[in-house]
């Protein structure tokens, strides 16, 4: 029987790409999001690759989280994979952070990951099988001047991944994460608006000499959902083309030998 993958934030962007990869691999997929019009459009488009269904869910609302898992099982009879992809970016100077803004980022990027995972685990524990994949960022480790709320939530996601990983491994549930570097998506498109040469500049300071595409993390997420990753527990896999291990002080003027 085909396995079922539940992906949050799947109406567009990276979530949509993840969904396409899972469908092509033979999974049935639930696309969860709050963007109903876009979500239904994506469902129609991706149905060419396999069984999928859009379900409205605000991951910050407890009732929505519980209903999402219930609807997933009602639709497809099981839930083997949860990808906690839903999230928001936040670029703001420390002096401008209000308590409301801080709480908003925490609710979506951090709190929802833990509590939706708990809902999914209720099903996965009974099955004695499950894969939970969270999404974090190198900004969880490398600080700058404008991403404090975002970075704090992404560091928390790494900790949640580790704790849930060791707590649920005995039930056959693997909890891991991907840490994503710069990938050109609708969420990051503002960089191009601010600087038309952004892609060239970023590519030049990546060891792989290119900006990552949504296909890059999608392949890793699909791997973490597979049985081949059954020995990985609480791990965070960095998918950033080597950017985060490059000496950033020298990166802008990093010399490369001629081909």
Short mmCIF file of N, CA, C and O in Angstrom, two decimals, residues 104-220:
data_model
loop_
_atom_site.label_atom_id
_atom_site.label_comp_id
_atom_site.label_asym_id
_atom_site.label_seq_id
_atom_site.Cartn_x
_atom_site.Cartn_y
_atom_site.Cartn_z
N UNK A 104 4.44 36.09 16.92
CA UNK A 104 3.92 35.63 15.64
C UNK A 104 4.91 34.66 14.97
O UNK A 104 4.52 33.59 14.50
N UNK A 105 6.18 35.03 14.97
CA UNK A 105 7.21 34.17 14.37
C UNK A 105 7.34 32.88 15.16
O UNK A 105 7.48 31.79 14.59
N UNK A 106 7.29 32.97 16.48
CA UNK A 106 7.40 31.78 17.33
C UNK A 106 6.25 30.81 17.09
O UNK A 106 6.46 29.59 17.01
N UNK A 107 5.04 31.34 16.98
CA UNK A 107 3.86 30.49 16.81
C UNK A 107 3.97 29.64 15.55
O UNK A 107 3.67 28.44 15.56
N UNK A 108 4.39 30.27 14.45
CA UNK A 108 4.42 29.55 13.17
C UNK A 108 5.67 28.69 13.04
O UNK A 108 5.59 27.50 12.72
N UNK A 109 6.82 29.27 13.27
CA UNK A 109 8.08 28.58 12.97
C UNK A 109 8.50 27.54 14.00
O UNK A 109 9.24 26.61 13.68
N UNK A 110 8.07 27.73 15.23
CA UNK A 110 8.55 26.86 16.30
C UNK A 110 7.44 26.05 16.97
O UNK A 110 7.46 24.82 16.94
N UNK A 111 6.48 26.73 17.52
CA UNK A 111 5.45 26.05 18.31
C UNK A 111 4.66 25.06 17.46
O UNK A 111 4.37 23.93 17.91
N UNK A 112 4.33 25.45 16.24
CA UNK A 112 3.53 24.56 15.39
C UNK A 112 4.28 23.28 15.05
O UNK A 112 3.67 22.22 14.89
N UNK A 113 5.60 23.37 14.92
CA UNK A 113 6.41 22.19 14.60
C UNK A 113 6.28 21.15 15.70
O UNK A 113 6.07 19.95 15.43
N UNK A 114 6.39 21.59 16.93
CA UNK A 114 6.31 20.66 18.06
C UNK A 114 4.92 20.04 18.18
O UNK A 114 4.75 18.82 18.26
N UNK A 115 3.89 20.90 18.16
CA UNK A 115 2.55 20.39 18.44
C UNK A 115 1.93 19.63 17.27
O UNK A 115 1.17 18.69 17.49
N UNK A 116 2.26 19.99 16.04
CA UNK A 116 1.78 19.17 14.92
C UNK A 116 2.49 17.83 14.90
O UNK A 116 1.89 16.80 14.58
N UNK A 117 3.76 17.83 15.27
CA UNK A 117 4.49 16.57 15.37
C UNK A 117 3.85 15.66 16.41
O UNK A 117 3.75 14.44 16.22
N UNK A 118 3.41 16.24 17.53
CA UNK A 118 2.74 15.45 18.57
C UNK A 118 1.46 14.82 18.03
O UNK A 118 1.16 13.66 18.33
N UNK A 119 0.71 15.58 17.25
CA UNK A 119 -0.53 15.05 16.68
C UNK A 119 -0.22 13.91 15.72
O UNK A 119 -0.88 12.87 15.73
N UNK A 120 0.77 14.11 14.86
CA UNK A 120 1.13 13.07 13.89
C UNK A 120 1.65 11.82 14.60
O UNK A 120 1.39 10.69 14.17
N UNK A 121 2.39 12.03 15.69
CA UNK A 121 2.99 10.90 16.41
C UNK A 121 1.93 9.98 17.02
O UNK A 121 2.18 8.79 17.22
N UNK A 122 0.74 10.51 17.29
CA UNK A 122 -0.33 9.67 17.83
C UNK A 122 -0.67 8.55 16.84
O UNK A 122 -0.93 7.41 17.24
N UNK A 123 -0.65 8.89 15.58
CA UNK A 123 -0.91 7.90 14.53
C UNK A 123 0.32 7.03 14.30
O UNK A 123 0.23 5.80 14.20
N UNK A 124 1.47 7.66 14.22
CA UNK A 124 2.70 6.93 13.91
C UNK A 124 3.08 5.93 14.99
O UNK A 124 3.61 4.86 14.70
N UNK A 125 2.81 6.26 16.25
CA UNK A 125 3.12 5.33 17.34
C UNK A 125 2.30 4.05 17.21
O UNK A 125 2.81 2.95 17.44
N UNK A 126 1.04 4.18 16.83
CA UNK A 126 0.19 3.00 16.65
C UNK A 126 0.69 2.14 15.50
O UNK A 126 0.60 0.91 15.56
N UNK A 127 1.20 2.80 14.48
CA UNK A 127 1.74 2.08 13.31
C UNK A 127 3.12 1.49 13.59
O UNK A 127 3.58 0.64 12.85
N UNK A 128 3.78 2.04 14.64
CA UNK A 128 5.19 1.72 14.93
C UNK A 128 6.06 2.11 13.74
O UNK A 128 7.06 1.47 13.45
N UNK A 129 5.69 3.21 13.11
CA UNK A 129 6.46 3.66 11.94
C UNK A 129 6.09 5.10 11.62
O UNK A 129 4.93 5.49 11.65
N UNK A 130 7.11 5.89 11.31
CA UNK A 130 6.85 7.26 10.88
C UNK A 130 8.13 8.01 10.59
O UNK A 130 9.21 7.65 11.08
N UNK A 131 8.01 9.04 9.79
CA UNK A 131 9.13 9.92 9.46
C UNK A 131 8.66 11.36 9.61
O UNK A 131 7.67 11.77 9.00
N UNK A 132 9.35 12.11 10.45
CA UNK A 132 9.04 13.53 10.62
C UNK A 132 10.26 14.33 10.20
O UNK A 132 11.37 14.09 10.69
N UNK A 133 10.06 15.26 9.28
CA UNK A 133 11.16 16.06 8.75
C UNK A 133 10.85 17.53 9.00
O UNK A 133 9.82 18.05 8.53
N UNK A 134 11.70 18.18 9.77
CA UNK A 134 11.55 19.59 10.08
C UNK A 134 12.47 20.44 9.21
O UNK A 134 13.41 19.92 8.60
N UNK A 135 12.20 21.73 9.18
CA UNK A 135 12.98 22.63 8.34
C UNK A 135 13.59 23.73 9.21
O UNK A 135 12.87 24.46 9.90
N UNK A 136 14.91 23.82 9.18
CA UNK A 136 15.60 24.88 9.91
C UNK A 136 16.52 25.64 8.96
O UNK A 136 16.34 25.55 7.74
N UNK A 137 17.45 26.38 9.49
CA UNK A 137 18.25 27.28 8.66
C UNK A 137 19.63 27.49 9.27
O UNK A 137 19.78 27.43 10.50
N UNK A 138 20.64 27.76 8.43
CA UNK A 138 21.95 28.12 8.98
C UNK A 138 21.89 29.35 9.88
O UNK A 138 22.78 29.56 10.71
N UNK A 139 20.84 30.16 9.74
CA UNK A 139 20.69 31.33 10.62
C UNK A 139 20.43 30.91 12.07
O UNK A 139 20.48 31.74 12.97
N UNK A 140 20.16 29.65 12.28
CA UNK A 140 20.04 29.13 13.64
C UNK A 140 21.39 29.13 14.34
O UNK A 140 21.47 29.14 15.57
N UNK A 141 22.45 29.11 13.55
CA UNK A 141 23.81 29.00 14.09
C UNK A 141 24.62 30.25 13.83
O UNK A 141 25.41 30.68 14.68
N UNK A 142 24.44 30.86 12.66
CA UNK A 142 25.22 32.03 12.28
C UNK A 142 24.36 33.29 12.39
O UNK A 142 23.40 33.46 11.62
N UNK A 143 24.68 34.14 13.33
CA UNK A 143 23.86 35.32 13.61
C UNK A 143 24.19 36.47 12.67
O UNK A 143 25.26 36.55 12.07
N UNK A 144 23.21 37.38 12.54
CA UNK A 144 23.43 38.63 11.83
C UNK A 144 22.57 39.71 12.50
O UNK A 144 22.05 39.49 13.59
N UNK A 145 22.40 40.84 11.87
CA UNK A 145 21.74 41.97 12.54
C UNK A 145 20.23 42.03 12.34
O UNK A 145 19.56 42.82 13.00
N UNK A 146 19.66 41.20 11.43
CA UNK A 146 18.25 41.39 11.11
C UNK A 146 17.39 40.13 11.17
O UNK A 146 16.28 40.11 10.67
N UNK A 147 17.87 39.06 11.81
CA UNK A 147 17.09 37.82 11.79
C UNK A 147 16.93 37.19 13.17
O UNK A 147 16.81 35.97 13.27
N UNK A 148 16.92 37.99 14.22
CA UNK A 148 16.86 37.39 15.57
C UNK A 148 15.63 36.52 15.78
O UNK A 148 15.78 35.35 16.17
N UNK A 149 14.39 36.99 15.57
CA UNK A 149 13.24 36.12 15.82
C UNK A 149 13.28 34.86 14.96
O UNK A 149 13.00 33.76 15.44
N UNK A 150 13.65 35.00 13.70
CA UNK A 150 13.73 33.86 12.78
C UNK A 150 14.81 32.88 13.22
O UNK A 150 14.57 31.67 13.32
N UNK A 151 16.00 33.40 13.52
CA UNK A 151 17.11 32.55 13.93
C UNK A 151 16.82 31.80 15.22
O UNK A 151 17.17 30.62 15.36
N UNK A 152 16.17 32.48 16.16
CA UNK A 152 15.82 31.85 17.44
C UNK A 152 14.87 30.67 17.20
O UNK A 152 15.03 29.59 17.78
N UNK A 153 13.88 30.87 16.34
CA UNK A 153 12.92 29.78 16.09
C UNK A 153 13.61 28.62 15.39
O UNK A 153 13.32 27.45 15.68
N UNK A 154 14.51 28.92 14.47
CA UNK A 154 15.15 27.84 13.72
C UNK A 154 16.16 27.07 14.58
O UNK A 154 16.37 25.88 14.38
N UNK A 155 16.77 27.75 15.55
CA UNK A 155 17.62 27.02 16.49
C UNK A 155 16.76 26.12 17.38
O UNK A 155 17.14 24.99 17.70
N UNK A 156 15.59 26.62 17.75
CA UNK A 156 14.66 25.82 18.55
C UNK A 156 14.21 24.59 17.78
O UNK A 156 14.06 23.50 18.36
N UNK A 157 13.99 24.74 16.48
CA UNK A 157 13.57 23.59 15.66
C UNK A 157 14.65 22.50 15.67
O UNK A 157 14.34 21.31 15.71
N UNK A 158 15.91 22.91 15.65
CA UNK A 158 16.99 21.93 15.74
C UNK A 158 16.91 21.18 17.07
O UNK A 158 17.09 19.95 17.11
N UNK A 159 16.65 21.89 18.16
CA UNK A 159 16.54 21.25 19.47
C UNK A 159 15.32 20.33 19.53
O UNK A 159 15.39 19.21 20.05
N UNK A 160 14.19 20.80 18.99
CA UNK A 160 12.98 19.98 18.95
C UNK A 160 13.25 18.69 18.19
O UNK A 160 12.84 17.59 18.60
N UNK A 161 13.96 18.80 17.08
CA UNK A 161 14.31 17.64 16.26
C UNK A 161 15.12 16.64 17.07
O UNK A 161 14.87 15.42 17.02
N UNK A 162 16.09 17.11 17.83
CA UNK A 162 16.93 16.23 18.63
C UNK A 162 16.14 15.55 19.75
O UNK A 162 16.25 14.34 19.96
N UNK A 163 15.35 16.34 20.47
CA UNK A 163 14.58 15.78 21.59
C UNK A 163 13.54 14.77 21.11
O UNK A 163 13.43 13.67 21.67
N UNK A 164 12.77 15.14 20.10
CA UNK A 164 11.75 14.21 19.59
C UNK A 164 12.41 12.99 18.96
O UNK A 164 11.87 11.88 19.04
N UNK A 165 13.56 13.22 18.34
CA UNK A 165 14.27 12.10 17.72
C UNK A 165 14.59 11.00 18.71
O UNK A 165 14.33 9.82 18.46
N UNK A 166 15.15 11.38 19.86
CA UNK A 166 15.52 10.36 20.84
C UNK A 166 14.30 9.83 21.61
O UNK A 166 14.30 8.69 22.05
N UNK A 167 13.26 10.65 21.74
CA UNK A 167 12.08 10.21 22.49
C UNK A 167 11.23 9.22 21.70
O UNK A 167 10.60 8.33 22.28
N UNK A 168 11.21 9.37 20.38
CA UNK A 168 10.28 8.57 19.58
C UNK A 168 10.95 7.49 18.73
O UNK A 168 10.26 6.72 18.06
N UNK A 169 12.26 7.41 18.77
CA UNK A 169 12.94 6.39 17.95
C UNK A 169 12.47 4.99 18.32
O UNK A 169 12.38 4.11 17.45
N UNK A 170 12.14 4.76 19.58
CA UNK A 170 11.73 3.41 20.00
C UNK A 170 10.38 3.01 19.43
O UNK A 170 10.01 1.83 19.48
N UNK A 171 9.66 3.98 18.88
CA UNK A 171 8.38 3.67 18.24
C UNK A 171 8.53 3.49 16.72
O UNK A 171 7.53 3.35 16.01
N UNK A 172 9.76 3.50 16.26
CA UNK A 172 9.98 3.40 14.82
C UNK A 172 9.76 4.70 14.09
O UNK A 172 9.55 4.72 12.87
N UNK A 173 9.82 5.81 14.84
CA UNK A 173 9.63 7.14 14.24
C UNK A 173 10.98 7.83 14.14
O UNK A 173 11.66 8.02 15.16
N UNK A 174 11.37 8.21 12.95
CA UNK A 174 12.61 8.97 12.74
C UNK A 174 12.27 10.45 12.62
O UNK A 174 11.46 10.84 11.78
N UNK A 175 12.89 11.24 13.47
CA UNK A 175 12.71 12.69 13.41
C UNK A 175 14.04 13.32 13.03
O UNK A 175 15.04 13.17 13.75
N UNK A 176 14.08 14.01 11.91
CA UNK A 176 15.29 14.67 11.43
C UNK A 176 14.92 16.01 10.83
O UNK A 176 13.74 16.37 10.75
N UNK A 177 15.92 16.75 10.41
CA UNK A 177 15.66 18.08 9.86
C UNK A 177 16.60 18.38 8.71
O UNK A 177 17.68 17.78 8.59
N UNK A 178 16.18 19.32 7.88
CA UNK A 178 17.06 19.88 6.85
C UNK A 178 17.28 21.35 7.18
O UNK A 178 16.35 22.06 7.56
N UNK A 179 18.52 21.79 7.08
CA UNK A 179 18.87 23.20 7.28
C UNK A 179 19.15 23.78 5.91
O UNK A 179 20.09 23.37 5.23
N UNK A 180 18.31 24.72 5.50
CA UNK A 180 18.35 25.20 4.12
C UNK A 180 19.03 26.56 3.99
O UNK A 180 18.66 27.52 4.67
N UNK A 181 19.99 26.61 3.09
CA UNK A 181 20.65 27.86 2.78
C UNK A 181 19.83 28.66 1.79
O UNK A 181 18.62 28.48 1.67
N UNK A 182 20.48 29.56 1.05
CA UNK A 182 19.78 30.41 0.11
C UNK A 182 19.23 29.62 -1.06
O UNK A 182 19.98 28.98 -1.80
N UNK A 183 17.92 29.62 -1.20
CA UNK A 183 17.24 28.96 -2.31
C UNK A 183 16.26 29.98 -2.88
O UNK A 183 15.50 30.61 -2.14
N UNK A 184 16.27 30.15 -4.16
CA UNK A 184 15.39 31.14 -4.78
C UNK A 184 13.96 30.61 -4.82
O UNK A 184 13.63 29.71 -5.58
N UNK A 185 13.12 31.17 -3.97
CA UNK A 185 11.70 30.83 -3.90
C UNK A 185 10.92 32.14 -3.82
O UNK A 185 11.51 33.22 -3.69
N UNK A 186 9.59 32.10 -3.88
CA UNK A 186 8.82 33.34 -3.72
C UNK A 186 9.15 34.08 -2.42
O UNK A 186 9.13 35.30 -2.37
N UNK A 187 9.51 33.31 -1.35
CA UNK A 187 9.82 33.93 -0.07
C UNK A 187 11.13 34.73 -0.12
O UNK A 187 11.31 35.70 0.61
N UNK A 188 12.04 34.31 -1.00
CA UNK A 188 13.35 34.98 -1.06
C UNK A 188 13.48 35.90 -2.27
O UNK A 188 14.53 36.49 -2.50
N UNK A 189 12.41 36.04 -3.04
CA UNK A 189 12.47 36.83 -4.27
C UNK A 189 12.75 38.31 -4.02
O UNK A 189 13.20 39.02 -4.92
N UNK A 190 12.51 38.77 -2.79
CA UNK A 190 12.74 40.18 -2.49
C UNK A 190 14.20 40.57 -2.68
O UNK A 190 14.51 41.74 -2.95
N UNK A 191 15.10 39.60 -2.55
CA UNK A 191 16.52 39.89 -2.74
C UNK A 191 16.79 40.40 -4.16
O UNK A 191 17.59 41.31 -4.37
N UNK A 192 16.11 39.79 -5.13
CA UNK A 192 16.30 40.20 -6.52
C UNK A 192 15.73 41.59 -6.78
O UNK A 192 16.27 42.36 -7.58
N UNK A 193 14.67 41.92 -6.08
CA UNK A 193 14.08 43.25 -6.23
C UNK A 193 15.01 44.32 -5.66
O UNK A 193 15.12 45.42 -6.19
N UNK A 194 15.72 43.96 -4.59
CA UNK A 194 16.63 44.90 -3.96
C UNK A 194 17.95 45.02 -4.72
O UNK A 194 18.59 46.06 -4.71
N UNK A 195 18.36 43.91 -5.36
CA UNK A 195 19.64 43.89 -6.06
C UNK A 195 19.55 42.95 -7.27
O UNK A 195 19.57 41.73 -7.11
N UNK A 196 19.48 43.50 -8.49
CA UNK A 196 19.36 42.66 -9.69
C UNK A 196 20.53 41.69 -9.88
O UNK A 196 20.40 40.68 -10.56
N UNK A 197 21.69 42.01 -9.29
CA UNK A 197 22.87 41.15 -9.42
C UNK A 197 22.99 40.15 -8.28
O UNK A 197 24.02 39.50 -8.12
N UNK A 198 21.93 40.02 -7.48
CA UNK A 198 21.98 39.19 -6.28
C UNK A 198 22.39 37.75 -6.58
O UNK A 198 23.26 37.19 -5.91
N UNK A 199 21.79 37.13 -7.59
CA UNK A 199 22.07 35.73 -7.89
C UNK A 199 23.53 35.51 -8.24
O UNK A 199 24.15 34.54 -7.81
N UNK A 200 24.08 36.42 -9.03
CA UNK A 200 25.49 36.30 -9.42
C UNK A 200 26.40 36.42 -8.20
O UNK A 200 27.35 35.65 -8.03
N UNK A 201 26.09 37.38 -7.34
CA UNK A 201 26.91 37.59 -6.14
C UNK A 201 26.85 36.37 -5.22
O UNK A 201 27.88 35.94 -4.68
N UNK A 202 25.65 35.83 -5.03
CA UNK A 202 25.50 34.68 -4.15
C UNK A 202 26.19 33.45 -4.73
O UNK A 202 26.87 32.70 -4.03
N UNK A 203 26.04 33.25 -6.03
CA UNK A 203 26.68 32.10 -6.68
C UNK A 203 28.19 32.15 -6.51
O UNK A 203 28.85 31.11 -6.31
N UNK A 204 28.75 33.33 -6.57
CA UNK A 204 30.20 33.49 -6.48
C UNK A 204 30.76 33.19 -5.11
O UNK A 204 31.98 32.98 -4.97
N UNK A 205 29.92 33.18 -4.08
CA UNK A 205 30.42 32.86 -2.74
C UNK A 205 29.90 31.51 -2.26
O UNK A 205 29.90 31.21 -1.07
N UNK A 206 29.43 30.69 -3.20
CA UNK A 206 29.06 29.31 -2.90
C UNK A 206 30.09 28.37 -3.54
O UNK A 206 30.38 28.51 -4.72
N UNK A 207 30.64 27.44 -2.79
CA UNK A 207 31.61 26.51 -3.36
C UNK A 207 31.09 25.78 -4.60
O UNK A 207 31.86 25.44 -5.49
N UNK A 208 29.78 25.53 -4.66
CA UNK A 208 29.25 24.85 -5.84
C UNK A 208 29.04 25.81 -7.01
O UNK A 208 28.63 25.41 -8.09
N UNK A 209 29.29 27.11 -6.74
CA UNK A 209 29.24 28.15 -7.77
C UNK A 209 27.86 28.33 -8.40
O UNK A 209 27.73 28.69 -9.57
N UNK A 210 26.82 28.10 -7.65
CA UNK A 210 25.47 28.35 -8.12
C UNK A 210 24.54 28.53 -6.93
O UNK A 210 24.86 28.11 -5.80
N UNK A 211 23.42 29.16 -7.17
CA UNK A 211 22.38 29.26 -6.15
C UNK A 211 21.56 27.98 -6.17
O UNK A 211 21.27 27.43 -7.24
N UNK A 212 21.19 27.49 -5.00
CA UNK A 212 20.42 26.27 -4.94
C UNK A 212 19.01 26.46 -5.51
O UNK A 212 18.46 27.56 -5.47
N UNK A 213 18.44 25.38 -6.02
CA UNK A 213 17.07 25.37 -6.50
C UNK A 213 16.22 24.52 -5.56
O UNK A 213 16.76 23.74 -4.76
N UNK A 214 14.90 24.61 -5.62
CA UNK A 214 14.04 23.79 -4.76
C UNK A 214 14.27 22.29 -4.92
O UNK A 214 14.00 21.52 -4.00
N UNK A 215 14.78 21.86 -6.06
CA UNK A 215 15.05 20.43 -6.27
C UNK A 215 16.13 19.92 -5.32
O UNK A 215 16.11 18.73 -4.95
N UNK A 216 17.07 20.78 -4.95
CA UNK A 216 18.17 20.34 -4.09
C UNK A 216 17.68 19.84 -2.73
O UNK A 216 17.97 18.70 -2.35
N UNK A 217 16.91 20.64 -1.97
CA UNK A 217 16.44 20.11 -0.69
C UNK A 217 15.36 19.04 -0.85
O UNK A 217 15.24 18.15 0.01
N UNK A 218 14.59 19.09 -1.94
CA UNK A 218 13.52 18.10 -2.13
C UNK A 218 14.09 16.69 -2.17
O UNK A 218 13.50 15.75 -1.62
N UNK A 219 15.24 16.53 -2.81
CA UNK A 219 15.87 15.20 -2.89
C UNK A 219 16.31 14.71 -1.51
O UNK A 219 16.21 13.52 -1.19
N UNK A 220 16.78 15.63 -0.68
CA UNK A 220 17.23 15.26 0.67
C UNK A 220 16.03 14.93 1.56
O UNK A 220 16.06 13.97 2.34
#
